[in-house]
Amino acid sequence: MSKVETQIQVKLPDGNSKTLEAGATAADLAKAIAEGLFRKSVGAVINGEPKDLYTPLKDGDEVKLLTADTDESLEFLRHSTAHVMAEAVQSLFPNAKIAIGPTIQDGFYYDFEIADHALTPSDLEAIEKKMTEIAKENQRIVRYDIPDVDAQIKEFEQQGEKFKAELLTEHRDHNPTLYLMQNKEGKTVWNDLCRGPHLPATGFIKAFKLQKVSGSYWRADENKEKLQRIYATCFWTKKDLEEHLKRLEEAEKRDHRKLAKQLDLFSVHEEVGPGLIFWHPNLATVRDTIEEYWRKEHRRRGYDFVYTPHIANESLYKISGHLENYAENMYSPMDIDGEDYRCKPMNCPGHIMIYKSKLRSYRDLPLRYAELGTVYRYERSGVLHGMLRVRGFTQDDSHIFCTPEQLKDEINGILDLIDSLMTTFGYRYKAYLSTRPEKYLGTDEQWEMATNGLEQAMKDRNMDYEVDEGGGVFYAPKIDIKLFDAIGREWQGPTIQVDLNLPNRFDVTYIGEDGNRHQAVMVHRAVLGSMERFCGGLIEHYAGRFPLWLAPTQVAVLPISDRHQERAKELALALQKKEIRAHLDDRPETIQYRIRDAQLEQTPYMLVIGDKEMEDDVVAVRHRQGGQVGTMKFEEFLEKIEKEIETKQL
RNA sequence: GCCGUUGUGGCUCAAUUGGUAGAGCUGCUGUCUUGUAAACAGCAGGUUGCAGGUUCAAGUCCUGUCAACGGCUCCA
């Protein structure tokens, strides 16, 4: 063996190389660079793959060391903390059987089966305490290749760790590994089947929080074992953790259900039924304003508005296939003159009826039918959530019928509409293209035509998008758009689907240039989604502080005392005449009180009218956020807010 | 639907080991005529989600039921 072979060379991210002894690990590399670096290192990215710090390196490997305190290594921290949590749970509840414990968006969870015990908040405290002990003990986390899979499966089974046994059986050919938790004496005190990678030791774990316990199922299958899931999060520093918890609090303050009570926006009534929304005047005003804007934007883009009935003979849904594929979300039939009728779960069949009411020529296409169509769907009781998940809602639905040649331009038009609406509301967004899934209807050519139409339109617009390969629905490729709100949270946004099913089922055709019948291309799209969900989302996006153009009350007119009442009334009426939503608050309360009220209601502008204002023929303007703006002529104020409304300023 | 938690006037919350349901805000009435985020006083408002049960006695304990809330998508 030549001397050269006892050494290896690895590449560092800065382009430099480092020569190490053969068999050296990433930890050795860290040490070779600097002792301080070694102390901070928690793992490595080797040839693009995250790995344990003690992974042996090979000649030519590209190695990037991961240190604590970086976002990149947060996964390591969270994953390892999940294990520590499981270790703590099993030490406190020896009966607990561990399932899985992945990292998620802002933290991690671990699922357990604990016979005869339901975890409580005080259990969480105890678990946290135990975790702190484990962290302080600085247990080493050691990767261990399972030499004899069958023996290990047997051991799991003997321990009653049936989930681990099941997982190992499944992964027997994937070089399965255990991670061992070892105390100072090097004794293994706990282990878990895991792919890794992990921190080298638990001492890095300093800032974590167990958040809530909830139910789940083994493999998310409600027919399988019921598990208890603990959600938790973890950061490198206490400061980061606190900031995160603060963000959660902030989000809670924006909760649309909470704001709905404070701002008198909507209600739900037990006597009426869950998931059915009552829009109070304030939110109805917001909705109406949005709908007006929505109509205008559609009219400008060549849409036709239609209305369709809320119930229909169920034979319609037999043809559409909804009864076959969607029945569990539909309400039971009602008997009308011996025929079964159903509440409509979707608007598409209705729009198709209009299309099919006469023979269509290629000259008629594209036809763009739009409807704020109210639909009713059965949602399982446990999933209902304020306005965001309901049982009756109004979709801003549209169906476009066109020729295959027209498809791309139509998609382009929709994307344009989406862009202008979402920008108006102040959302950033991101597009995802979902392509053909494994199980699908229609021909390959149809899928290609449809998918290309979607993709090409996005390319033409230079849009950023991600492809979700195989993520389409069985009858359609689609573009889904995710919205990001004011505090960076993600919302389900607009969607565009090219339907390869209904045109066939309903025989949706047009007469082409050649005089023959051709199947029309049908595009479903919703921009706002549903008025319920969209408005619910908007409440949170704006934290209840609707921009002037949407605000339920735009201006509060506040006379200081009785002798200013006449003038205030006059001004309020003048505003009303200009279609500005003004509210005269001349209650015999102090001006401070009424200002506070208007502030709490998030009224954008307040006009205070007293002696000085009457004398100088001006109004004193106050803004909900800017405080006192100063005095100005009424006309000047009017012009200012009319412009703010016109431009839909955020 | 399933798991867990919760359910007291319109709202926010109190009620010692089971022992007569309280407060603030809102609302109404009156006084005050107000200068930029809460004037003062009085009044009204609840069969404690609903239905049973245990008990001399239930907001409190038990059973059922309804609803809300957190999850049940993240896969060693």
CSV table of C-alpha atoms (C1' of nucleotides) in Angstrom, one decimal, chain A residues 174 176 193-195 212 214-215 217 220 226 231 257 274 381-383 560 562-563 590-591 593 595-596 599 610-613 620 622 628, chain B residues 1-5 7 11-12 25-27 31-40 49 66-76:
chain,number,residue,atom,x,y,z
A,174,HIS,CA,-32.2,0.4,3.2
A,176,PRO,CA,-31.3,0.6,8.6
A,193,LEU,CA,-34.7,3.4,14.8
A,194,CYS,CA,-33.8,6.4,12.7
A,195,ARG,CA,-32.3,7.3,9.4
A,212,LYS,CA,-49.7,20.8,22.4
A,214,SER,CA,-53.3,16.0,20.0
A,215,GLY,CA,-54.6,12.8,18.5
A,217,TYR,CA,-53.3,7.7,13.8
A,220,ALA,CA,-52.5,8.7,9.4
A,226,LYS,CA,-54.8,5.8,17.8
A,231,TYR,CA,-46.1,19.0,19.0
A,257,ARG,CA,-62.8,34.4,14.8
A,274,PRO,CA,-72.0,24.5,12.3
A,381,SER,CA,-67.5,18.1,11.9
A,382,GLY,CA,-63.9,18.0,13.2
A,383,VAL,CA,-62.5,20.0,10.3
A,560,ILE,CA,-67.6,67.7,20.1
A,562,ASP,CA,-74.5,69.4,20.8
A,563,ARG,CA,-73.9,72.7,19.1
A,590,THR,CA,-67.0,62.5,25.6
A,591,ILE,CA,-65.0,63.0,22.5
A,593,TYR,CA,-64.7,58.0,24.4
A,595,ILE,CA,-62.5,58.4,19.4
A,596,ARG,CA,-61.5,55.4,21.3
A,599,GLN,CA,-60.1,53.4,17.0
A,610,GLY,CA,-65.9,71.7,17.2
A,611,ASP,CA,-66.0,75.4,17.6
A,612,LYS,CA,-62.7,76.0,15.9
A,613,GLU,CA,-63.6,73.9,12.9
A,620,ALA,CA,-60.0,68.2,12.0
A,622,ARG,CA,-57.5,62.0,12.6
A,628,GLN,CA,-54.0,63.8,14.3
B,1,G,C1',-66.2,10.8,12.1
B,2,C,C1',-61.8,9.9,15.7
B,3,C,C1',-58.4,11.7,19.9
B,4,G,C1',-57.8,15.5,23.6
B,5,U,C1',-59.6,20.1,26.0
B,7,G,C1',-68.7,25.3,27.5
B,11,C,C1',-68.5,40.3,25.4
B,12,U,C1',-64.2,39.1,28.9
B,25,C,C1',-67.4,46.1,29.7
B,26,U,C1',-71.6,46.6,26.4
B,27,G,C1',-77.0,48.1,26.6
B,31,U,C1',-76.7,64.1,35.1
B,32,C,C1',-72.6,66.2,32.4
B,33,U,C1',-71.9,69.5,26.7
B,34,U,C1',-67.3,67.4,26.3
B,35,G,C1',-61.0,69.0,22.1
B,36,U,C1',-58.2,63.6,20.0
B,37,A,C1',-57.8,55.9,22.9
B,38,A,C1',-62.6,54.9,28.7
B,39,A,C1',-67.0,61.3,32.7
B,40,C,C1',-70.4,60.1,36.9
B,49,G,C1',-74.9,24.5,26.2
B,66,C,C1',-74.7,19.2,21.1
B,67,A,C1',-71.2,22.9,20.0
B,68,A,C1',-66.5,25.3,20.0
B,69,C,C1',-61.2,24.8,20.3
B,70,G,C1',-56.3,22.0,19.1
B,71,G,C1',-55.0,18.1,16.0
B,72,C,C1',-56.0,13.7,12.9
B,73,U,C1',-51.4,16.7,5.6
B,74,C,C1',-45.6,16.6,7.0
B,75,C,C1',-43.5,9.3,7.5
B,76,A,C1',-37.4,5.5,10.1
